[in-house]
PDB file of C-alpha atoms and ligand atoms in Angstrom:
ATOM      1  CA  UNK A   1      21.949  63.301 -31.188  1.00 91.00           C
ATOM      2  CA  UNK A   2      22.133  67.169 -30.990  1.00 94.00           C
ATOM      3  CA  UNK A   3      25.127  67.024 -32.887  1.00 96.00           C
ATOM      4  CA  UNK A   4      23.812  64.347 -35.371  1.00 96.00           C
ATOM      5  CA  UNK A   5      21.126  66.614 -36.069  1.00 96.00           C
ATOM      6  CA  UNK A   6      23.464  70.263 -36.373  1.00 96.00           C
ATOM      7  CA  UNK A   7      25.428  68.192 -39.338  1.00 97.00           C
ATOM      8  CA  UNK A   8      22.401  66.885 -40.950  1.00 96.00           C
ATOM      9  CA  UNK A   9      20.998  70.575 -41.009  1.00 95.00           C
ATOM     10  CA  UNK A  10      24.213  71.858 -42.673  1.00 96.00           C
ATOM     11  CA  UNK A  11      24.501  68.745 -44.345  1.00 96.00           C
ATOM     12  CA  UNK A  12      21.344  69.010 -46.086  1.00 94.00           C
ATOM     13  CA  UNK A  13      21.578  72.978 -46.822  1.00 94.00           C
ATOM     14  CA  UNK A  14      25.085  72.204 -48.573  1.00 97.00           C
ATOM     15  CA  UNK A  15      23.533  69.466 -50.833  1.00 96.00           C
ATOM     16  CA  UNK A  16      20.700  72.333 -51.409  1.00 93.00           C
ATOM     17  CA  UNK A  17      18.541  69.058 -50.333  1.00 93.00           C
ATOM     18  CA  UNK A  18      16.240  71.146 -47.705  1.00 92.00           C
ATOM     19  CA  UNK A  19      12.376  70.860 -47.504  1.00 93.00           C
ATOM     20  CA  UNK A  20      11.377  74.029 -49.746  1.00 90.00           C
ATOM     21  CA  UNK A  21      10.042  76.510 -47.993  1.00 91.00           C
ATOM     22  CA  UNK A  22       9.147  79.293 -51.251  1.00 89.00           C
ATOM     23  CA  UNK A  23       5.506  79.045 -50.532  1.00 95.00           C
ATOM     24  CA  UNK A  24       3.007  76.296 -49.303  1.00 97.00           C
ATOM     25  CA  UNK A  25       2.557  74.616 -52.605  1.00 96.00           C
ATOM     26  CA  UNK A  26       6.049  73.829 -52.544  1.00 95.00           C
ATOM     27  CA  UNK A  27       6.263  73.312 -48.962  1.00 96.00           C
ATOM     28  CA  UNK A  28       3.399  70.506 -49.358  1.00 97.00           C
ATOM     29  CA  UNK A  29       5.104  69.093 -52.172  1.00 97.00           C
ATOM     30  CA  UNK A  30       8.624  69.256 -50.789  1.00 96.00           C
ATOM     31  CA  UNK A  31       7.509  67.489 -47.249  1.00 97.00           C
ATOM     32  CA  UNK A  32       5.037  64.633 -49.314  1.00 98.00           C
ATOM     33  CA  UNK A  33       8.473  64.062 -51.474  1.00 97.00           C
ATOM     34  CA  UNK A  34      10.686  63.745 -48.891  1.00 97.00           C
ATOM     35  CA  UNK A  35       8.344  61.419 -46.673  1.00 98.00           C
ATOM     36  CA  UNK A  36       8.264  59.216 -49.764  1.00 98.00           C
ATOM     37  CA  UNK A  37      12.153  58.943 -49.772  1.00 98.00           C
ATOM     38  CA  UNK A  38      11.351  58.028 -46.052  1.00 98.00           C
ATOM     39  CA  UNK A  39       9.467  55.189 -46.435  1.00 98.00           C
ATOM     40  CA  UNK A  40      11.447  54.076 -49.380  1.00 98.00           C
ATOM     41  CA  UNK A  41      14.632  53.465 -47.301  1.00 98.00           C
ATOM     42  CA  UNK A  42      12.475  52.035 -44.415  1.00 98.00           C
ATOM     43  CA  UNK A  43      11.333  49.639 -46.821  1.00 98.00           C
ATOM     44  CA  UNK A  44      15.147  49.239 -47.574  1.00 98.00           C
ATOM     45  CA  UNK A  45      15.860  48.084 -43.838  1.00 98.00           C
ATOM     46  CA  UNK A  46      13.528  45.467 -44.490  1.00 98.00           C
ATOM     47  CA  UNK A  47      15.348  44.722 -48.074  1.00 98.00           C
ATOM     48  CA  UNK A  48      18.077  44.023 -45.487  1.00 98.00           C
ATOM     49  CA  UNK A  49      16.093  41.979 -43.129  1.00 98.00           C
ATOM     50  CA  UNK A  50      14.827  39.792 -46.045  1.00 98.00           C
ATOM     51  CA  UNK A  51      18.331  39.221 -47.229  1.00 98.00           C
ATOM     52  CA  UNK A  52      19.560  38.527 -43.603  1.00 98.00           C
ATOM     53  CA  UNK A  53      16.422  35.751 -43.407  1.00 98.00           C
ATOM     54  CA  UNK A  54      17.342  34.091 -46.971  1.00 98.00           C
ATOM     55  CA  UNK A  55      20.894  33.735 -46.399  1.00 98.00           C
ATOM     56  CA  UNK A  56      20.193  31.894 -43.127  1.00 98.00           C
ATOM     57  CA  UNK A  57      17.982  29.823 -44.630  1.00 98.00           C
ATOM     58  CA  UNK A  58      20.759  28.604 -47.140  1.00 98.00           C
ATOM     59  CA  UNK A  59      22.871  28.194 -44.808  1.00 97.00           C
ATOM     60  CA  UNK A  60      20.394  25.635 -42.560  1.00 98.00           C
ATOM     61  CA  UNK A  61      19.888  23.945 -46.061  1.00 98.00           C
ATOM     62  CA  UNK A  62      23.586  23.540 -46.297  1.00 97.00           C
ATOM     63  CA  UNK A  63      24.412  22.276 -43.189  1.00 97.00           C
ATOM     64  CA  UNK A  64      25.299  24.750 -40.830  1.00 97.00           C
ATOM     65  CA  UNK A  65      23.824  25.407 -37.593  1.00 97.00           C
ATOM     66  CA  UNK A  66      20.831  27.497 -36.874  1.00 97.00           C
ATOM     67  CA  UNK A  67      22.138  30.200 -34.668  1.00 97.00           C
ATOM     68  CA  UNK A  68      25.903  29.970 -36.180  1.00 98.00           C
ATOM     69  CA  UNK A  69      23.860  30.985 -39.758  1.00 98.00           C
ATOM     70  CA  UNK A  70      21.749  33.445 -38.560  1.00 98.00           C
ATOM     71  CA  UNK A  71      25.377  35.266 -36.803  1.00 98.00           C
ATOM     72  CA  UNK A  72      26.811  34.866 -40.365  1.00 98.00           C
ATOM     73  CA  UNK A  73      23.970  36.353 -42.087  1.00 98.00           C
ATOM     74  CA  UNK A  74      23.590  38.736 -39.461  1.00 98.00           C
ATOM     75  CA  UNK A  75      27.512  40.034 -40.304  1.00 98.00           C
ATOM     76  CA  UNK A  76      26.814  39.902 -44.040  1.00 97.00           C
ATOM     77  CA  UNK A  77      23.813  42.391 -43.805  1.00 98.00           C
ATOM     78  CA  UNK A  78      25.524  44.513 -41.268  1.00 98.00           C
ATOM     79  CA  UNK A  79      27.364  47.530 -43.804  1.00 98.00           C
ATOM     80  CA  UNK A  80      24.323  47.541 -45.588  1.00 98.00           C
ATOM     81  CA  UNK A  81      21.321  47.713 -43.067  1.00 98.00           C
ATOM     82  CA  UNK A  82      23.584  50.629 -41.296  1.00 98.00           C
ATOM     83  CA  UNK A  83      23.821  52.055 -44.447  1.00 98.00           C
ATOM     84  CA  UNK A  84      20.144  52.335 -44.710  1.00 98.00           C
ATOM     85  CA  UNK A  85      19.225  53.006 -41.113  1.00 98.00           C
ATOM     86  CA  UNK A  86      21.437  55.934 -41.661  1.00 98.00           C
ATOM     87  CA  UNK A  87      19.262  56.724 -44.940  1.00 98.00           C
ATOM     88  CA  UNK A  88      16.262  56.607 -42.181  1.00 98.00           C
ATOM     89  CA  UNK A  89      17.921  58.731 -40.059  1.00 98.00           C
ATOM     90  CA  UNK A  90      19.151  61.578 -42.584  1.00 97.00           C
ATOM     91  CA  UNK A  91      14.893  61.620 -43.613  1.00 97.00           C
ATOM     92  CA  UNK A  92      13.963  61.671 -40.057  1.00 98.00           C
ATOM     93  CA  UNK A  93      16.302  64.647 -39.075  1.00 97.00           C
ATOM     94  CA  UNK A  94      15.166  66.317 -42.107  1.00 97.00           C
ATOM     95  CA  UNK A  95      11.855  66.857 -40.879  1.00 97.00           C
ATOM     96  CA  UNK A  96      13.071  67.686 -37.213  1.00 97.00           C
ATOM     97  CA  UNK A  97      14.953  70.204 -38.675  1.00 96.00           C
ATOM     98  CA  UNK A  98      11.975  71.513 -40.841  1.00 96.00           C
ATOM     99  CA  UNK A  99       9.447  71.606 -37.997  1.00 97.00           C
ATOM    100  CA  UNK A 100      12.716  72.774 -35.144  1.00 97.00           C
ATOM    101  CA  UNK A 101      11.832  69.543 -32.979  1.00 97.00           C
ATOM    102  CA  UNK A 102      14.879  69.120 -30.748  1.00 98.00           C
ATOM    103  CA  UNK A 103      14.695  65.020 -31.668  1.00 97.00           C
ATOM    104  CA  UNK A 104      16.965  64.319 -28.748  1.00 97.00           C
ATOM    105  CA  UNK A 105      14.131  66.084 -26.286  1.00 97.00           C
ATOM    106  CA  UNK A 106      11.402  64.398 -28.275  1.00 98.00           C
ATOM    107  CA  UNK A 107      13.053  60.853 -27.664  1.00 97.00           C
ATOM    108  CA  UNK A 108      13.487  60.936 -24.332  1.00 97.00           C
ATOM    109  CA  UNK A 109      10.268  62.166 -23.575  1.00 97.00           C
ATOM    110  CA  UNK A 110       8.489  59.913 -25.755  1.00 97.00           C
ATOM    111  CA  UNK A 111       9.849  57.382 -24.097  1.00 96.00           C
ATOM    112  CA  UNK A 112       9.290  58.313 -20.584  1.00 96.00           C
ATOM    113  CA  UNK A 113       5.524  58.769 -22.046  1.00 96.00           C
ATOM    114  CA  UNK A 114       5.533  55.139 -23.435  1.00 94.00           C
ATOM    115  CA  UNK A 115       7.267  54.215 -19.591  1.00 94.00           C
ATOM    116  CA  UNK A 116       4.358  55.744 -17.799  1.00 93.00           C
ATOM    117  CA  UNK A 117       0.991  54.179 -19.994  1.00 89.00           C
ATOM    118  CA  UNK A 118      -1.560  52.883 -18.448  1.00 78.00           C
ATOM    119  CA  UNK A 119      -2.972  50.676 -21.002  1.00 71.00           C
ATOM    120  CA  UNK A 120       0.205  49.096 -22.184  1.00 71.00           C
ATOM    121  CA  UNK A 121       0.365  45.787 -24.321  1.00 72.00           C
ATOM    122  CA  UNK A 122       0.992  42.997 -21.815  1.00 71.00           C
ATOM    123  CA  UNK A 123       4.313  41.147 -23.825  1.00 73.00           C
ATOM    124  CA  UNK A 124       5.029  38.528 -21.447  1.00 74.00           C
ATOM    125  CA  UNK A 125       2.463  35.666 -20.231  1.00 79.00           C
ATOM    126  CA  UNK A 126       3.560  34.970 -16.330  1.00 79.00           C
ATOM    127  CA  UNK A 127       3.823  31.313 -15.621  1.00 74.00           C
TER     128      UNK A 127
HETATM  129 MG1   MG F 201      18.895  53.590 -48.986  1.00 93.16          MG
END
């Protein structure tokens, strides 16, 4: 993910797509913009999702077995959900870059934090 994020910084400076940093007006402006275009292609994924649940539906209607239609719909969304989880991603490494959070430190401690709660949901009912 280091590396991920090393192209996505040089990435971004070559498409002269970086959060502004002129003064903090434009800094505001530039981060509320950009987490915008985050939430747009998050809504995209579920776009995807939507499509993914439609086209297995049609394919029940038509015949075909439940889990065998939700595979094929699952292949027929594939391209484009990674296409906009990778939309996610370039937003998300964006502001990592922007506020120098090593996201590959951050993960892994997050989730040793979210390991370790005390007051976690209880997902499973024991029988
Ligand atoms: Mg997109």
């Amino acid at each position: 993910m280091k590396e991920l994020q090393a192209f996505a910084k040089n990435y971004q400076a070559e498409m002269n797509w970086e959060i502004s940093t002129d003064n903090y007006e434009r800094t505001r402006a530039s981060l509320l913009n950009n987490y915008m275009l985050l939430t747009t292609e998050v809504a995209e994924v579920a776009e995807e999702l939507r499509k993914a649940f439609n086209h297995t539906n049609t394919l029940i209607n038509n015949g075909m077995d439940e889990r065998e239609a939700f595979e094929a719909a699952k292949d027929a969304v594939r391209e484009d959900i990674g296409k906009e989880l990778a939309d996610c991603i370039a937003y998300i490494t964006k502001f990592a870059n922007y506020f120098e959070v090593d996201l590959e430190d951050s993960f892994y401690q997050k989730m040793e934090e979210v390991r370790n709660r005390k007051n976690r949901d209880v997902g499973v009912i024991k029988k």
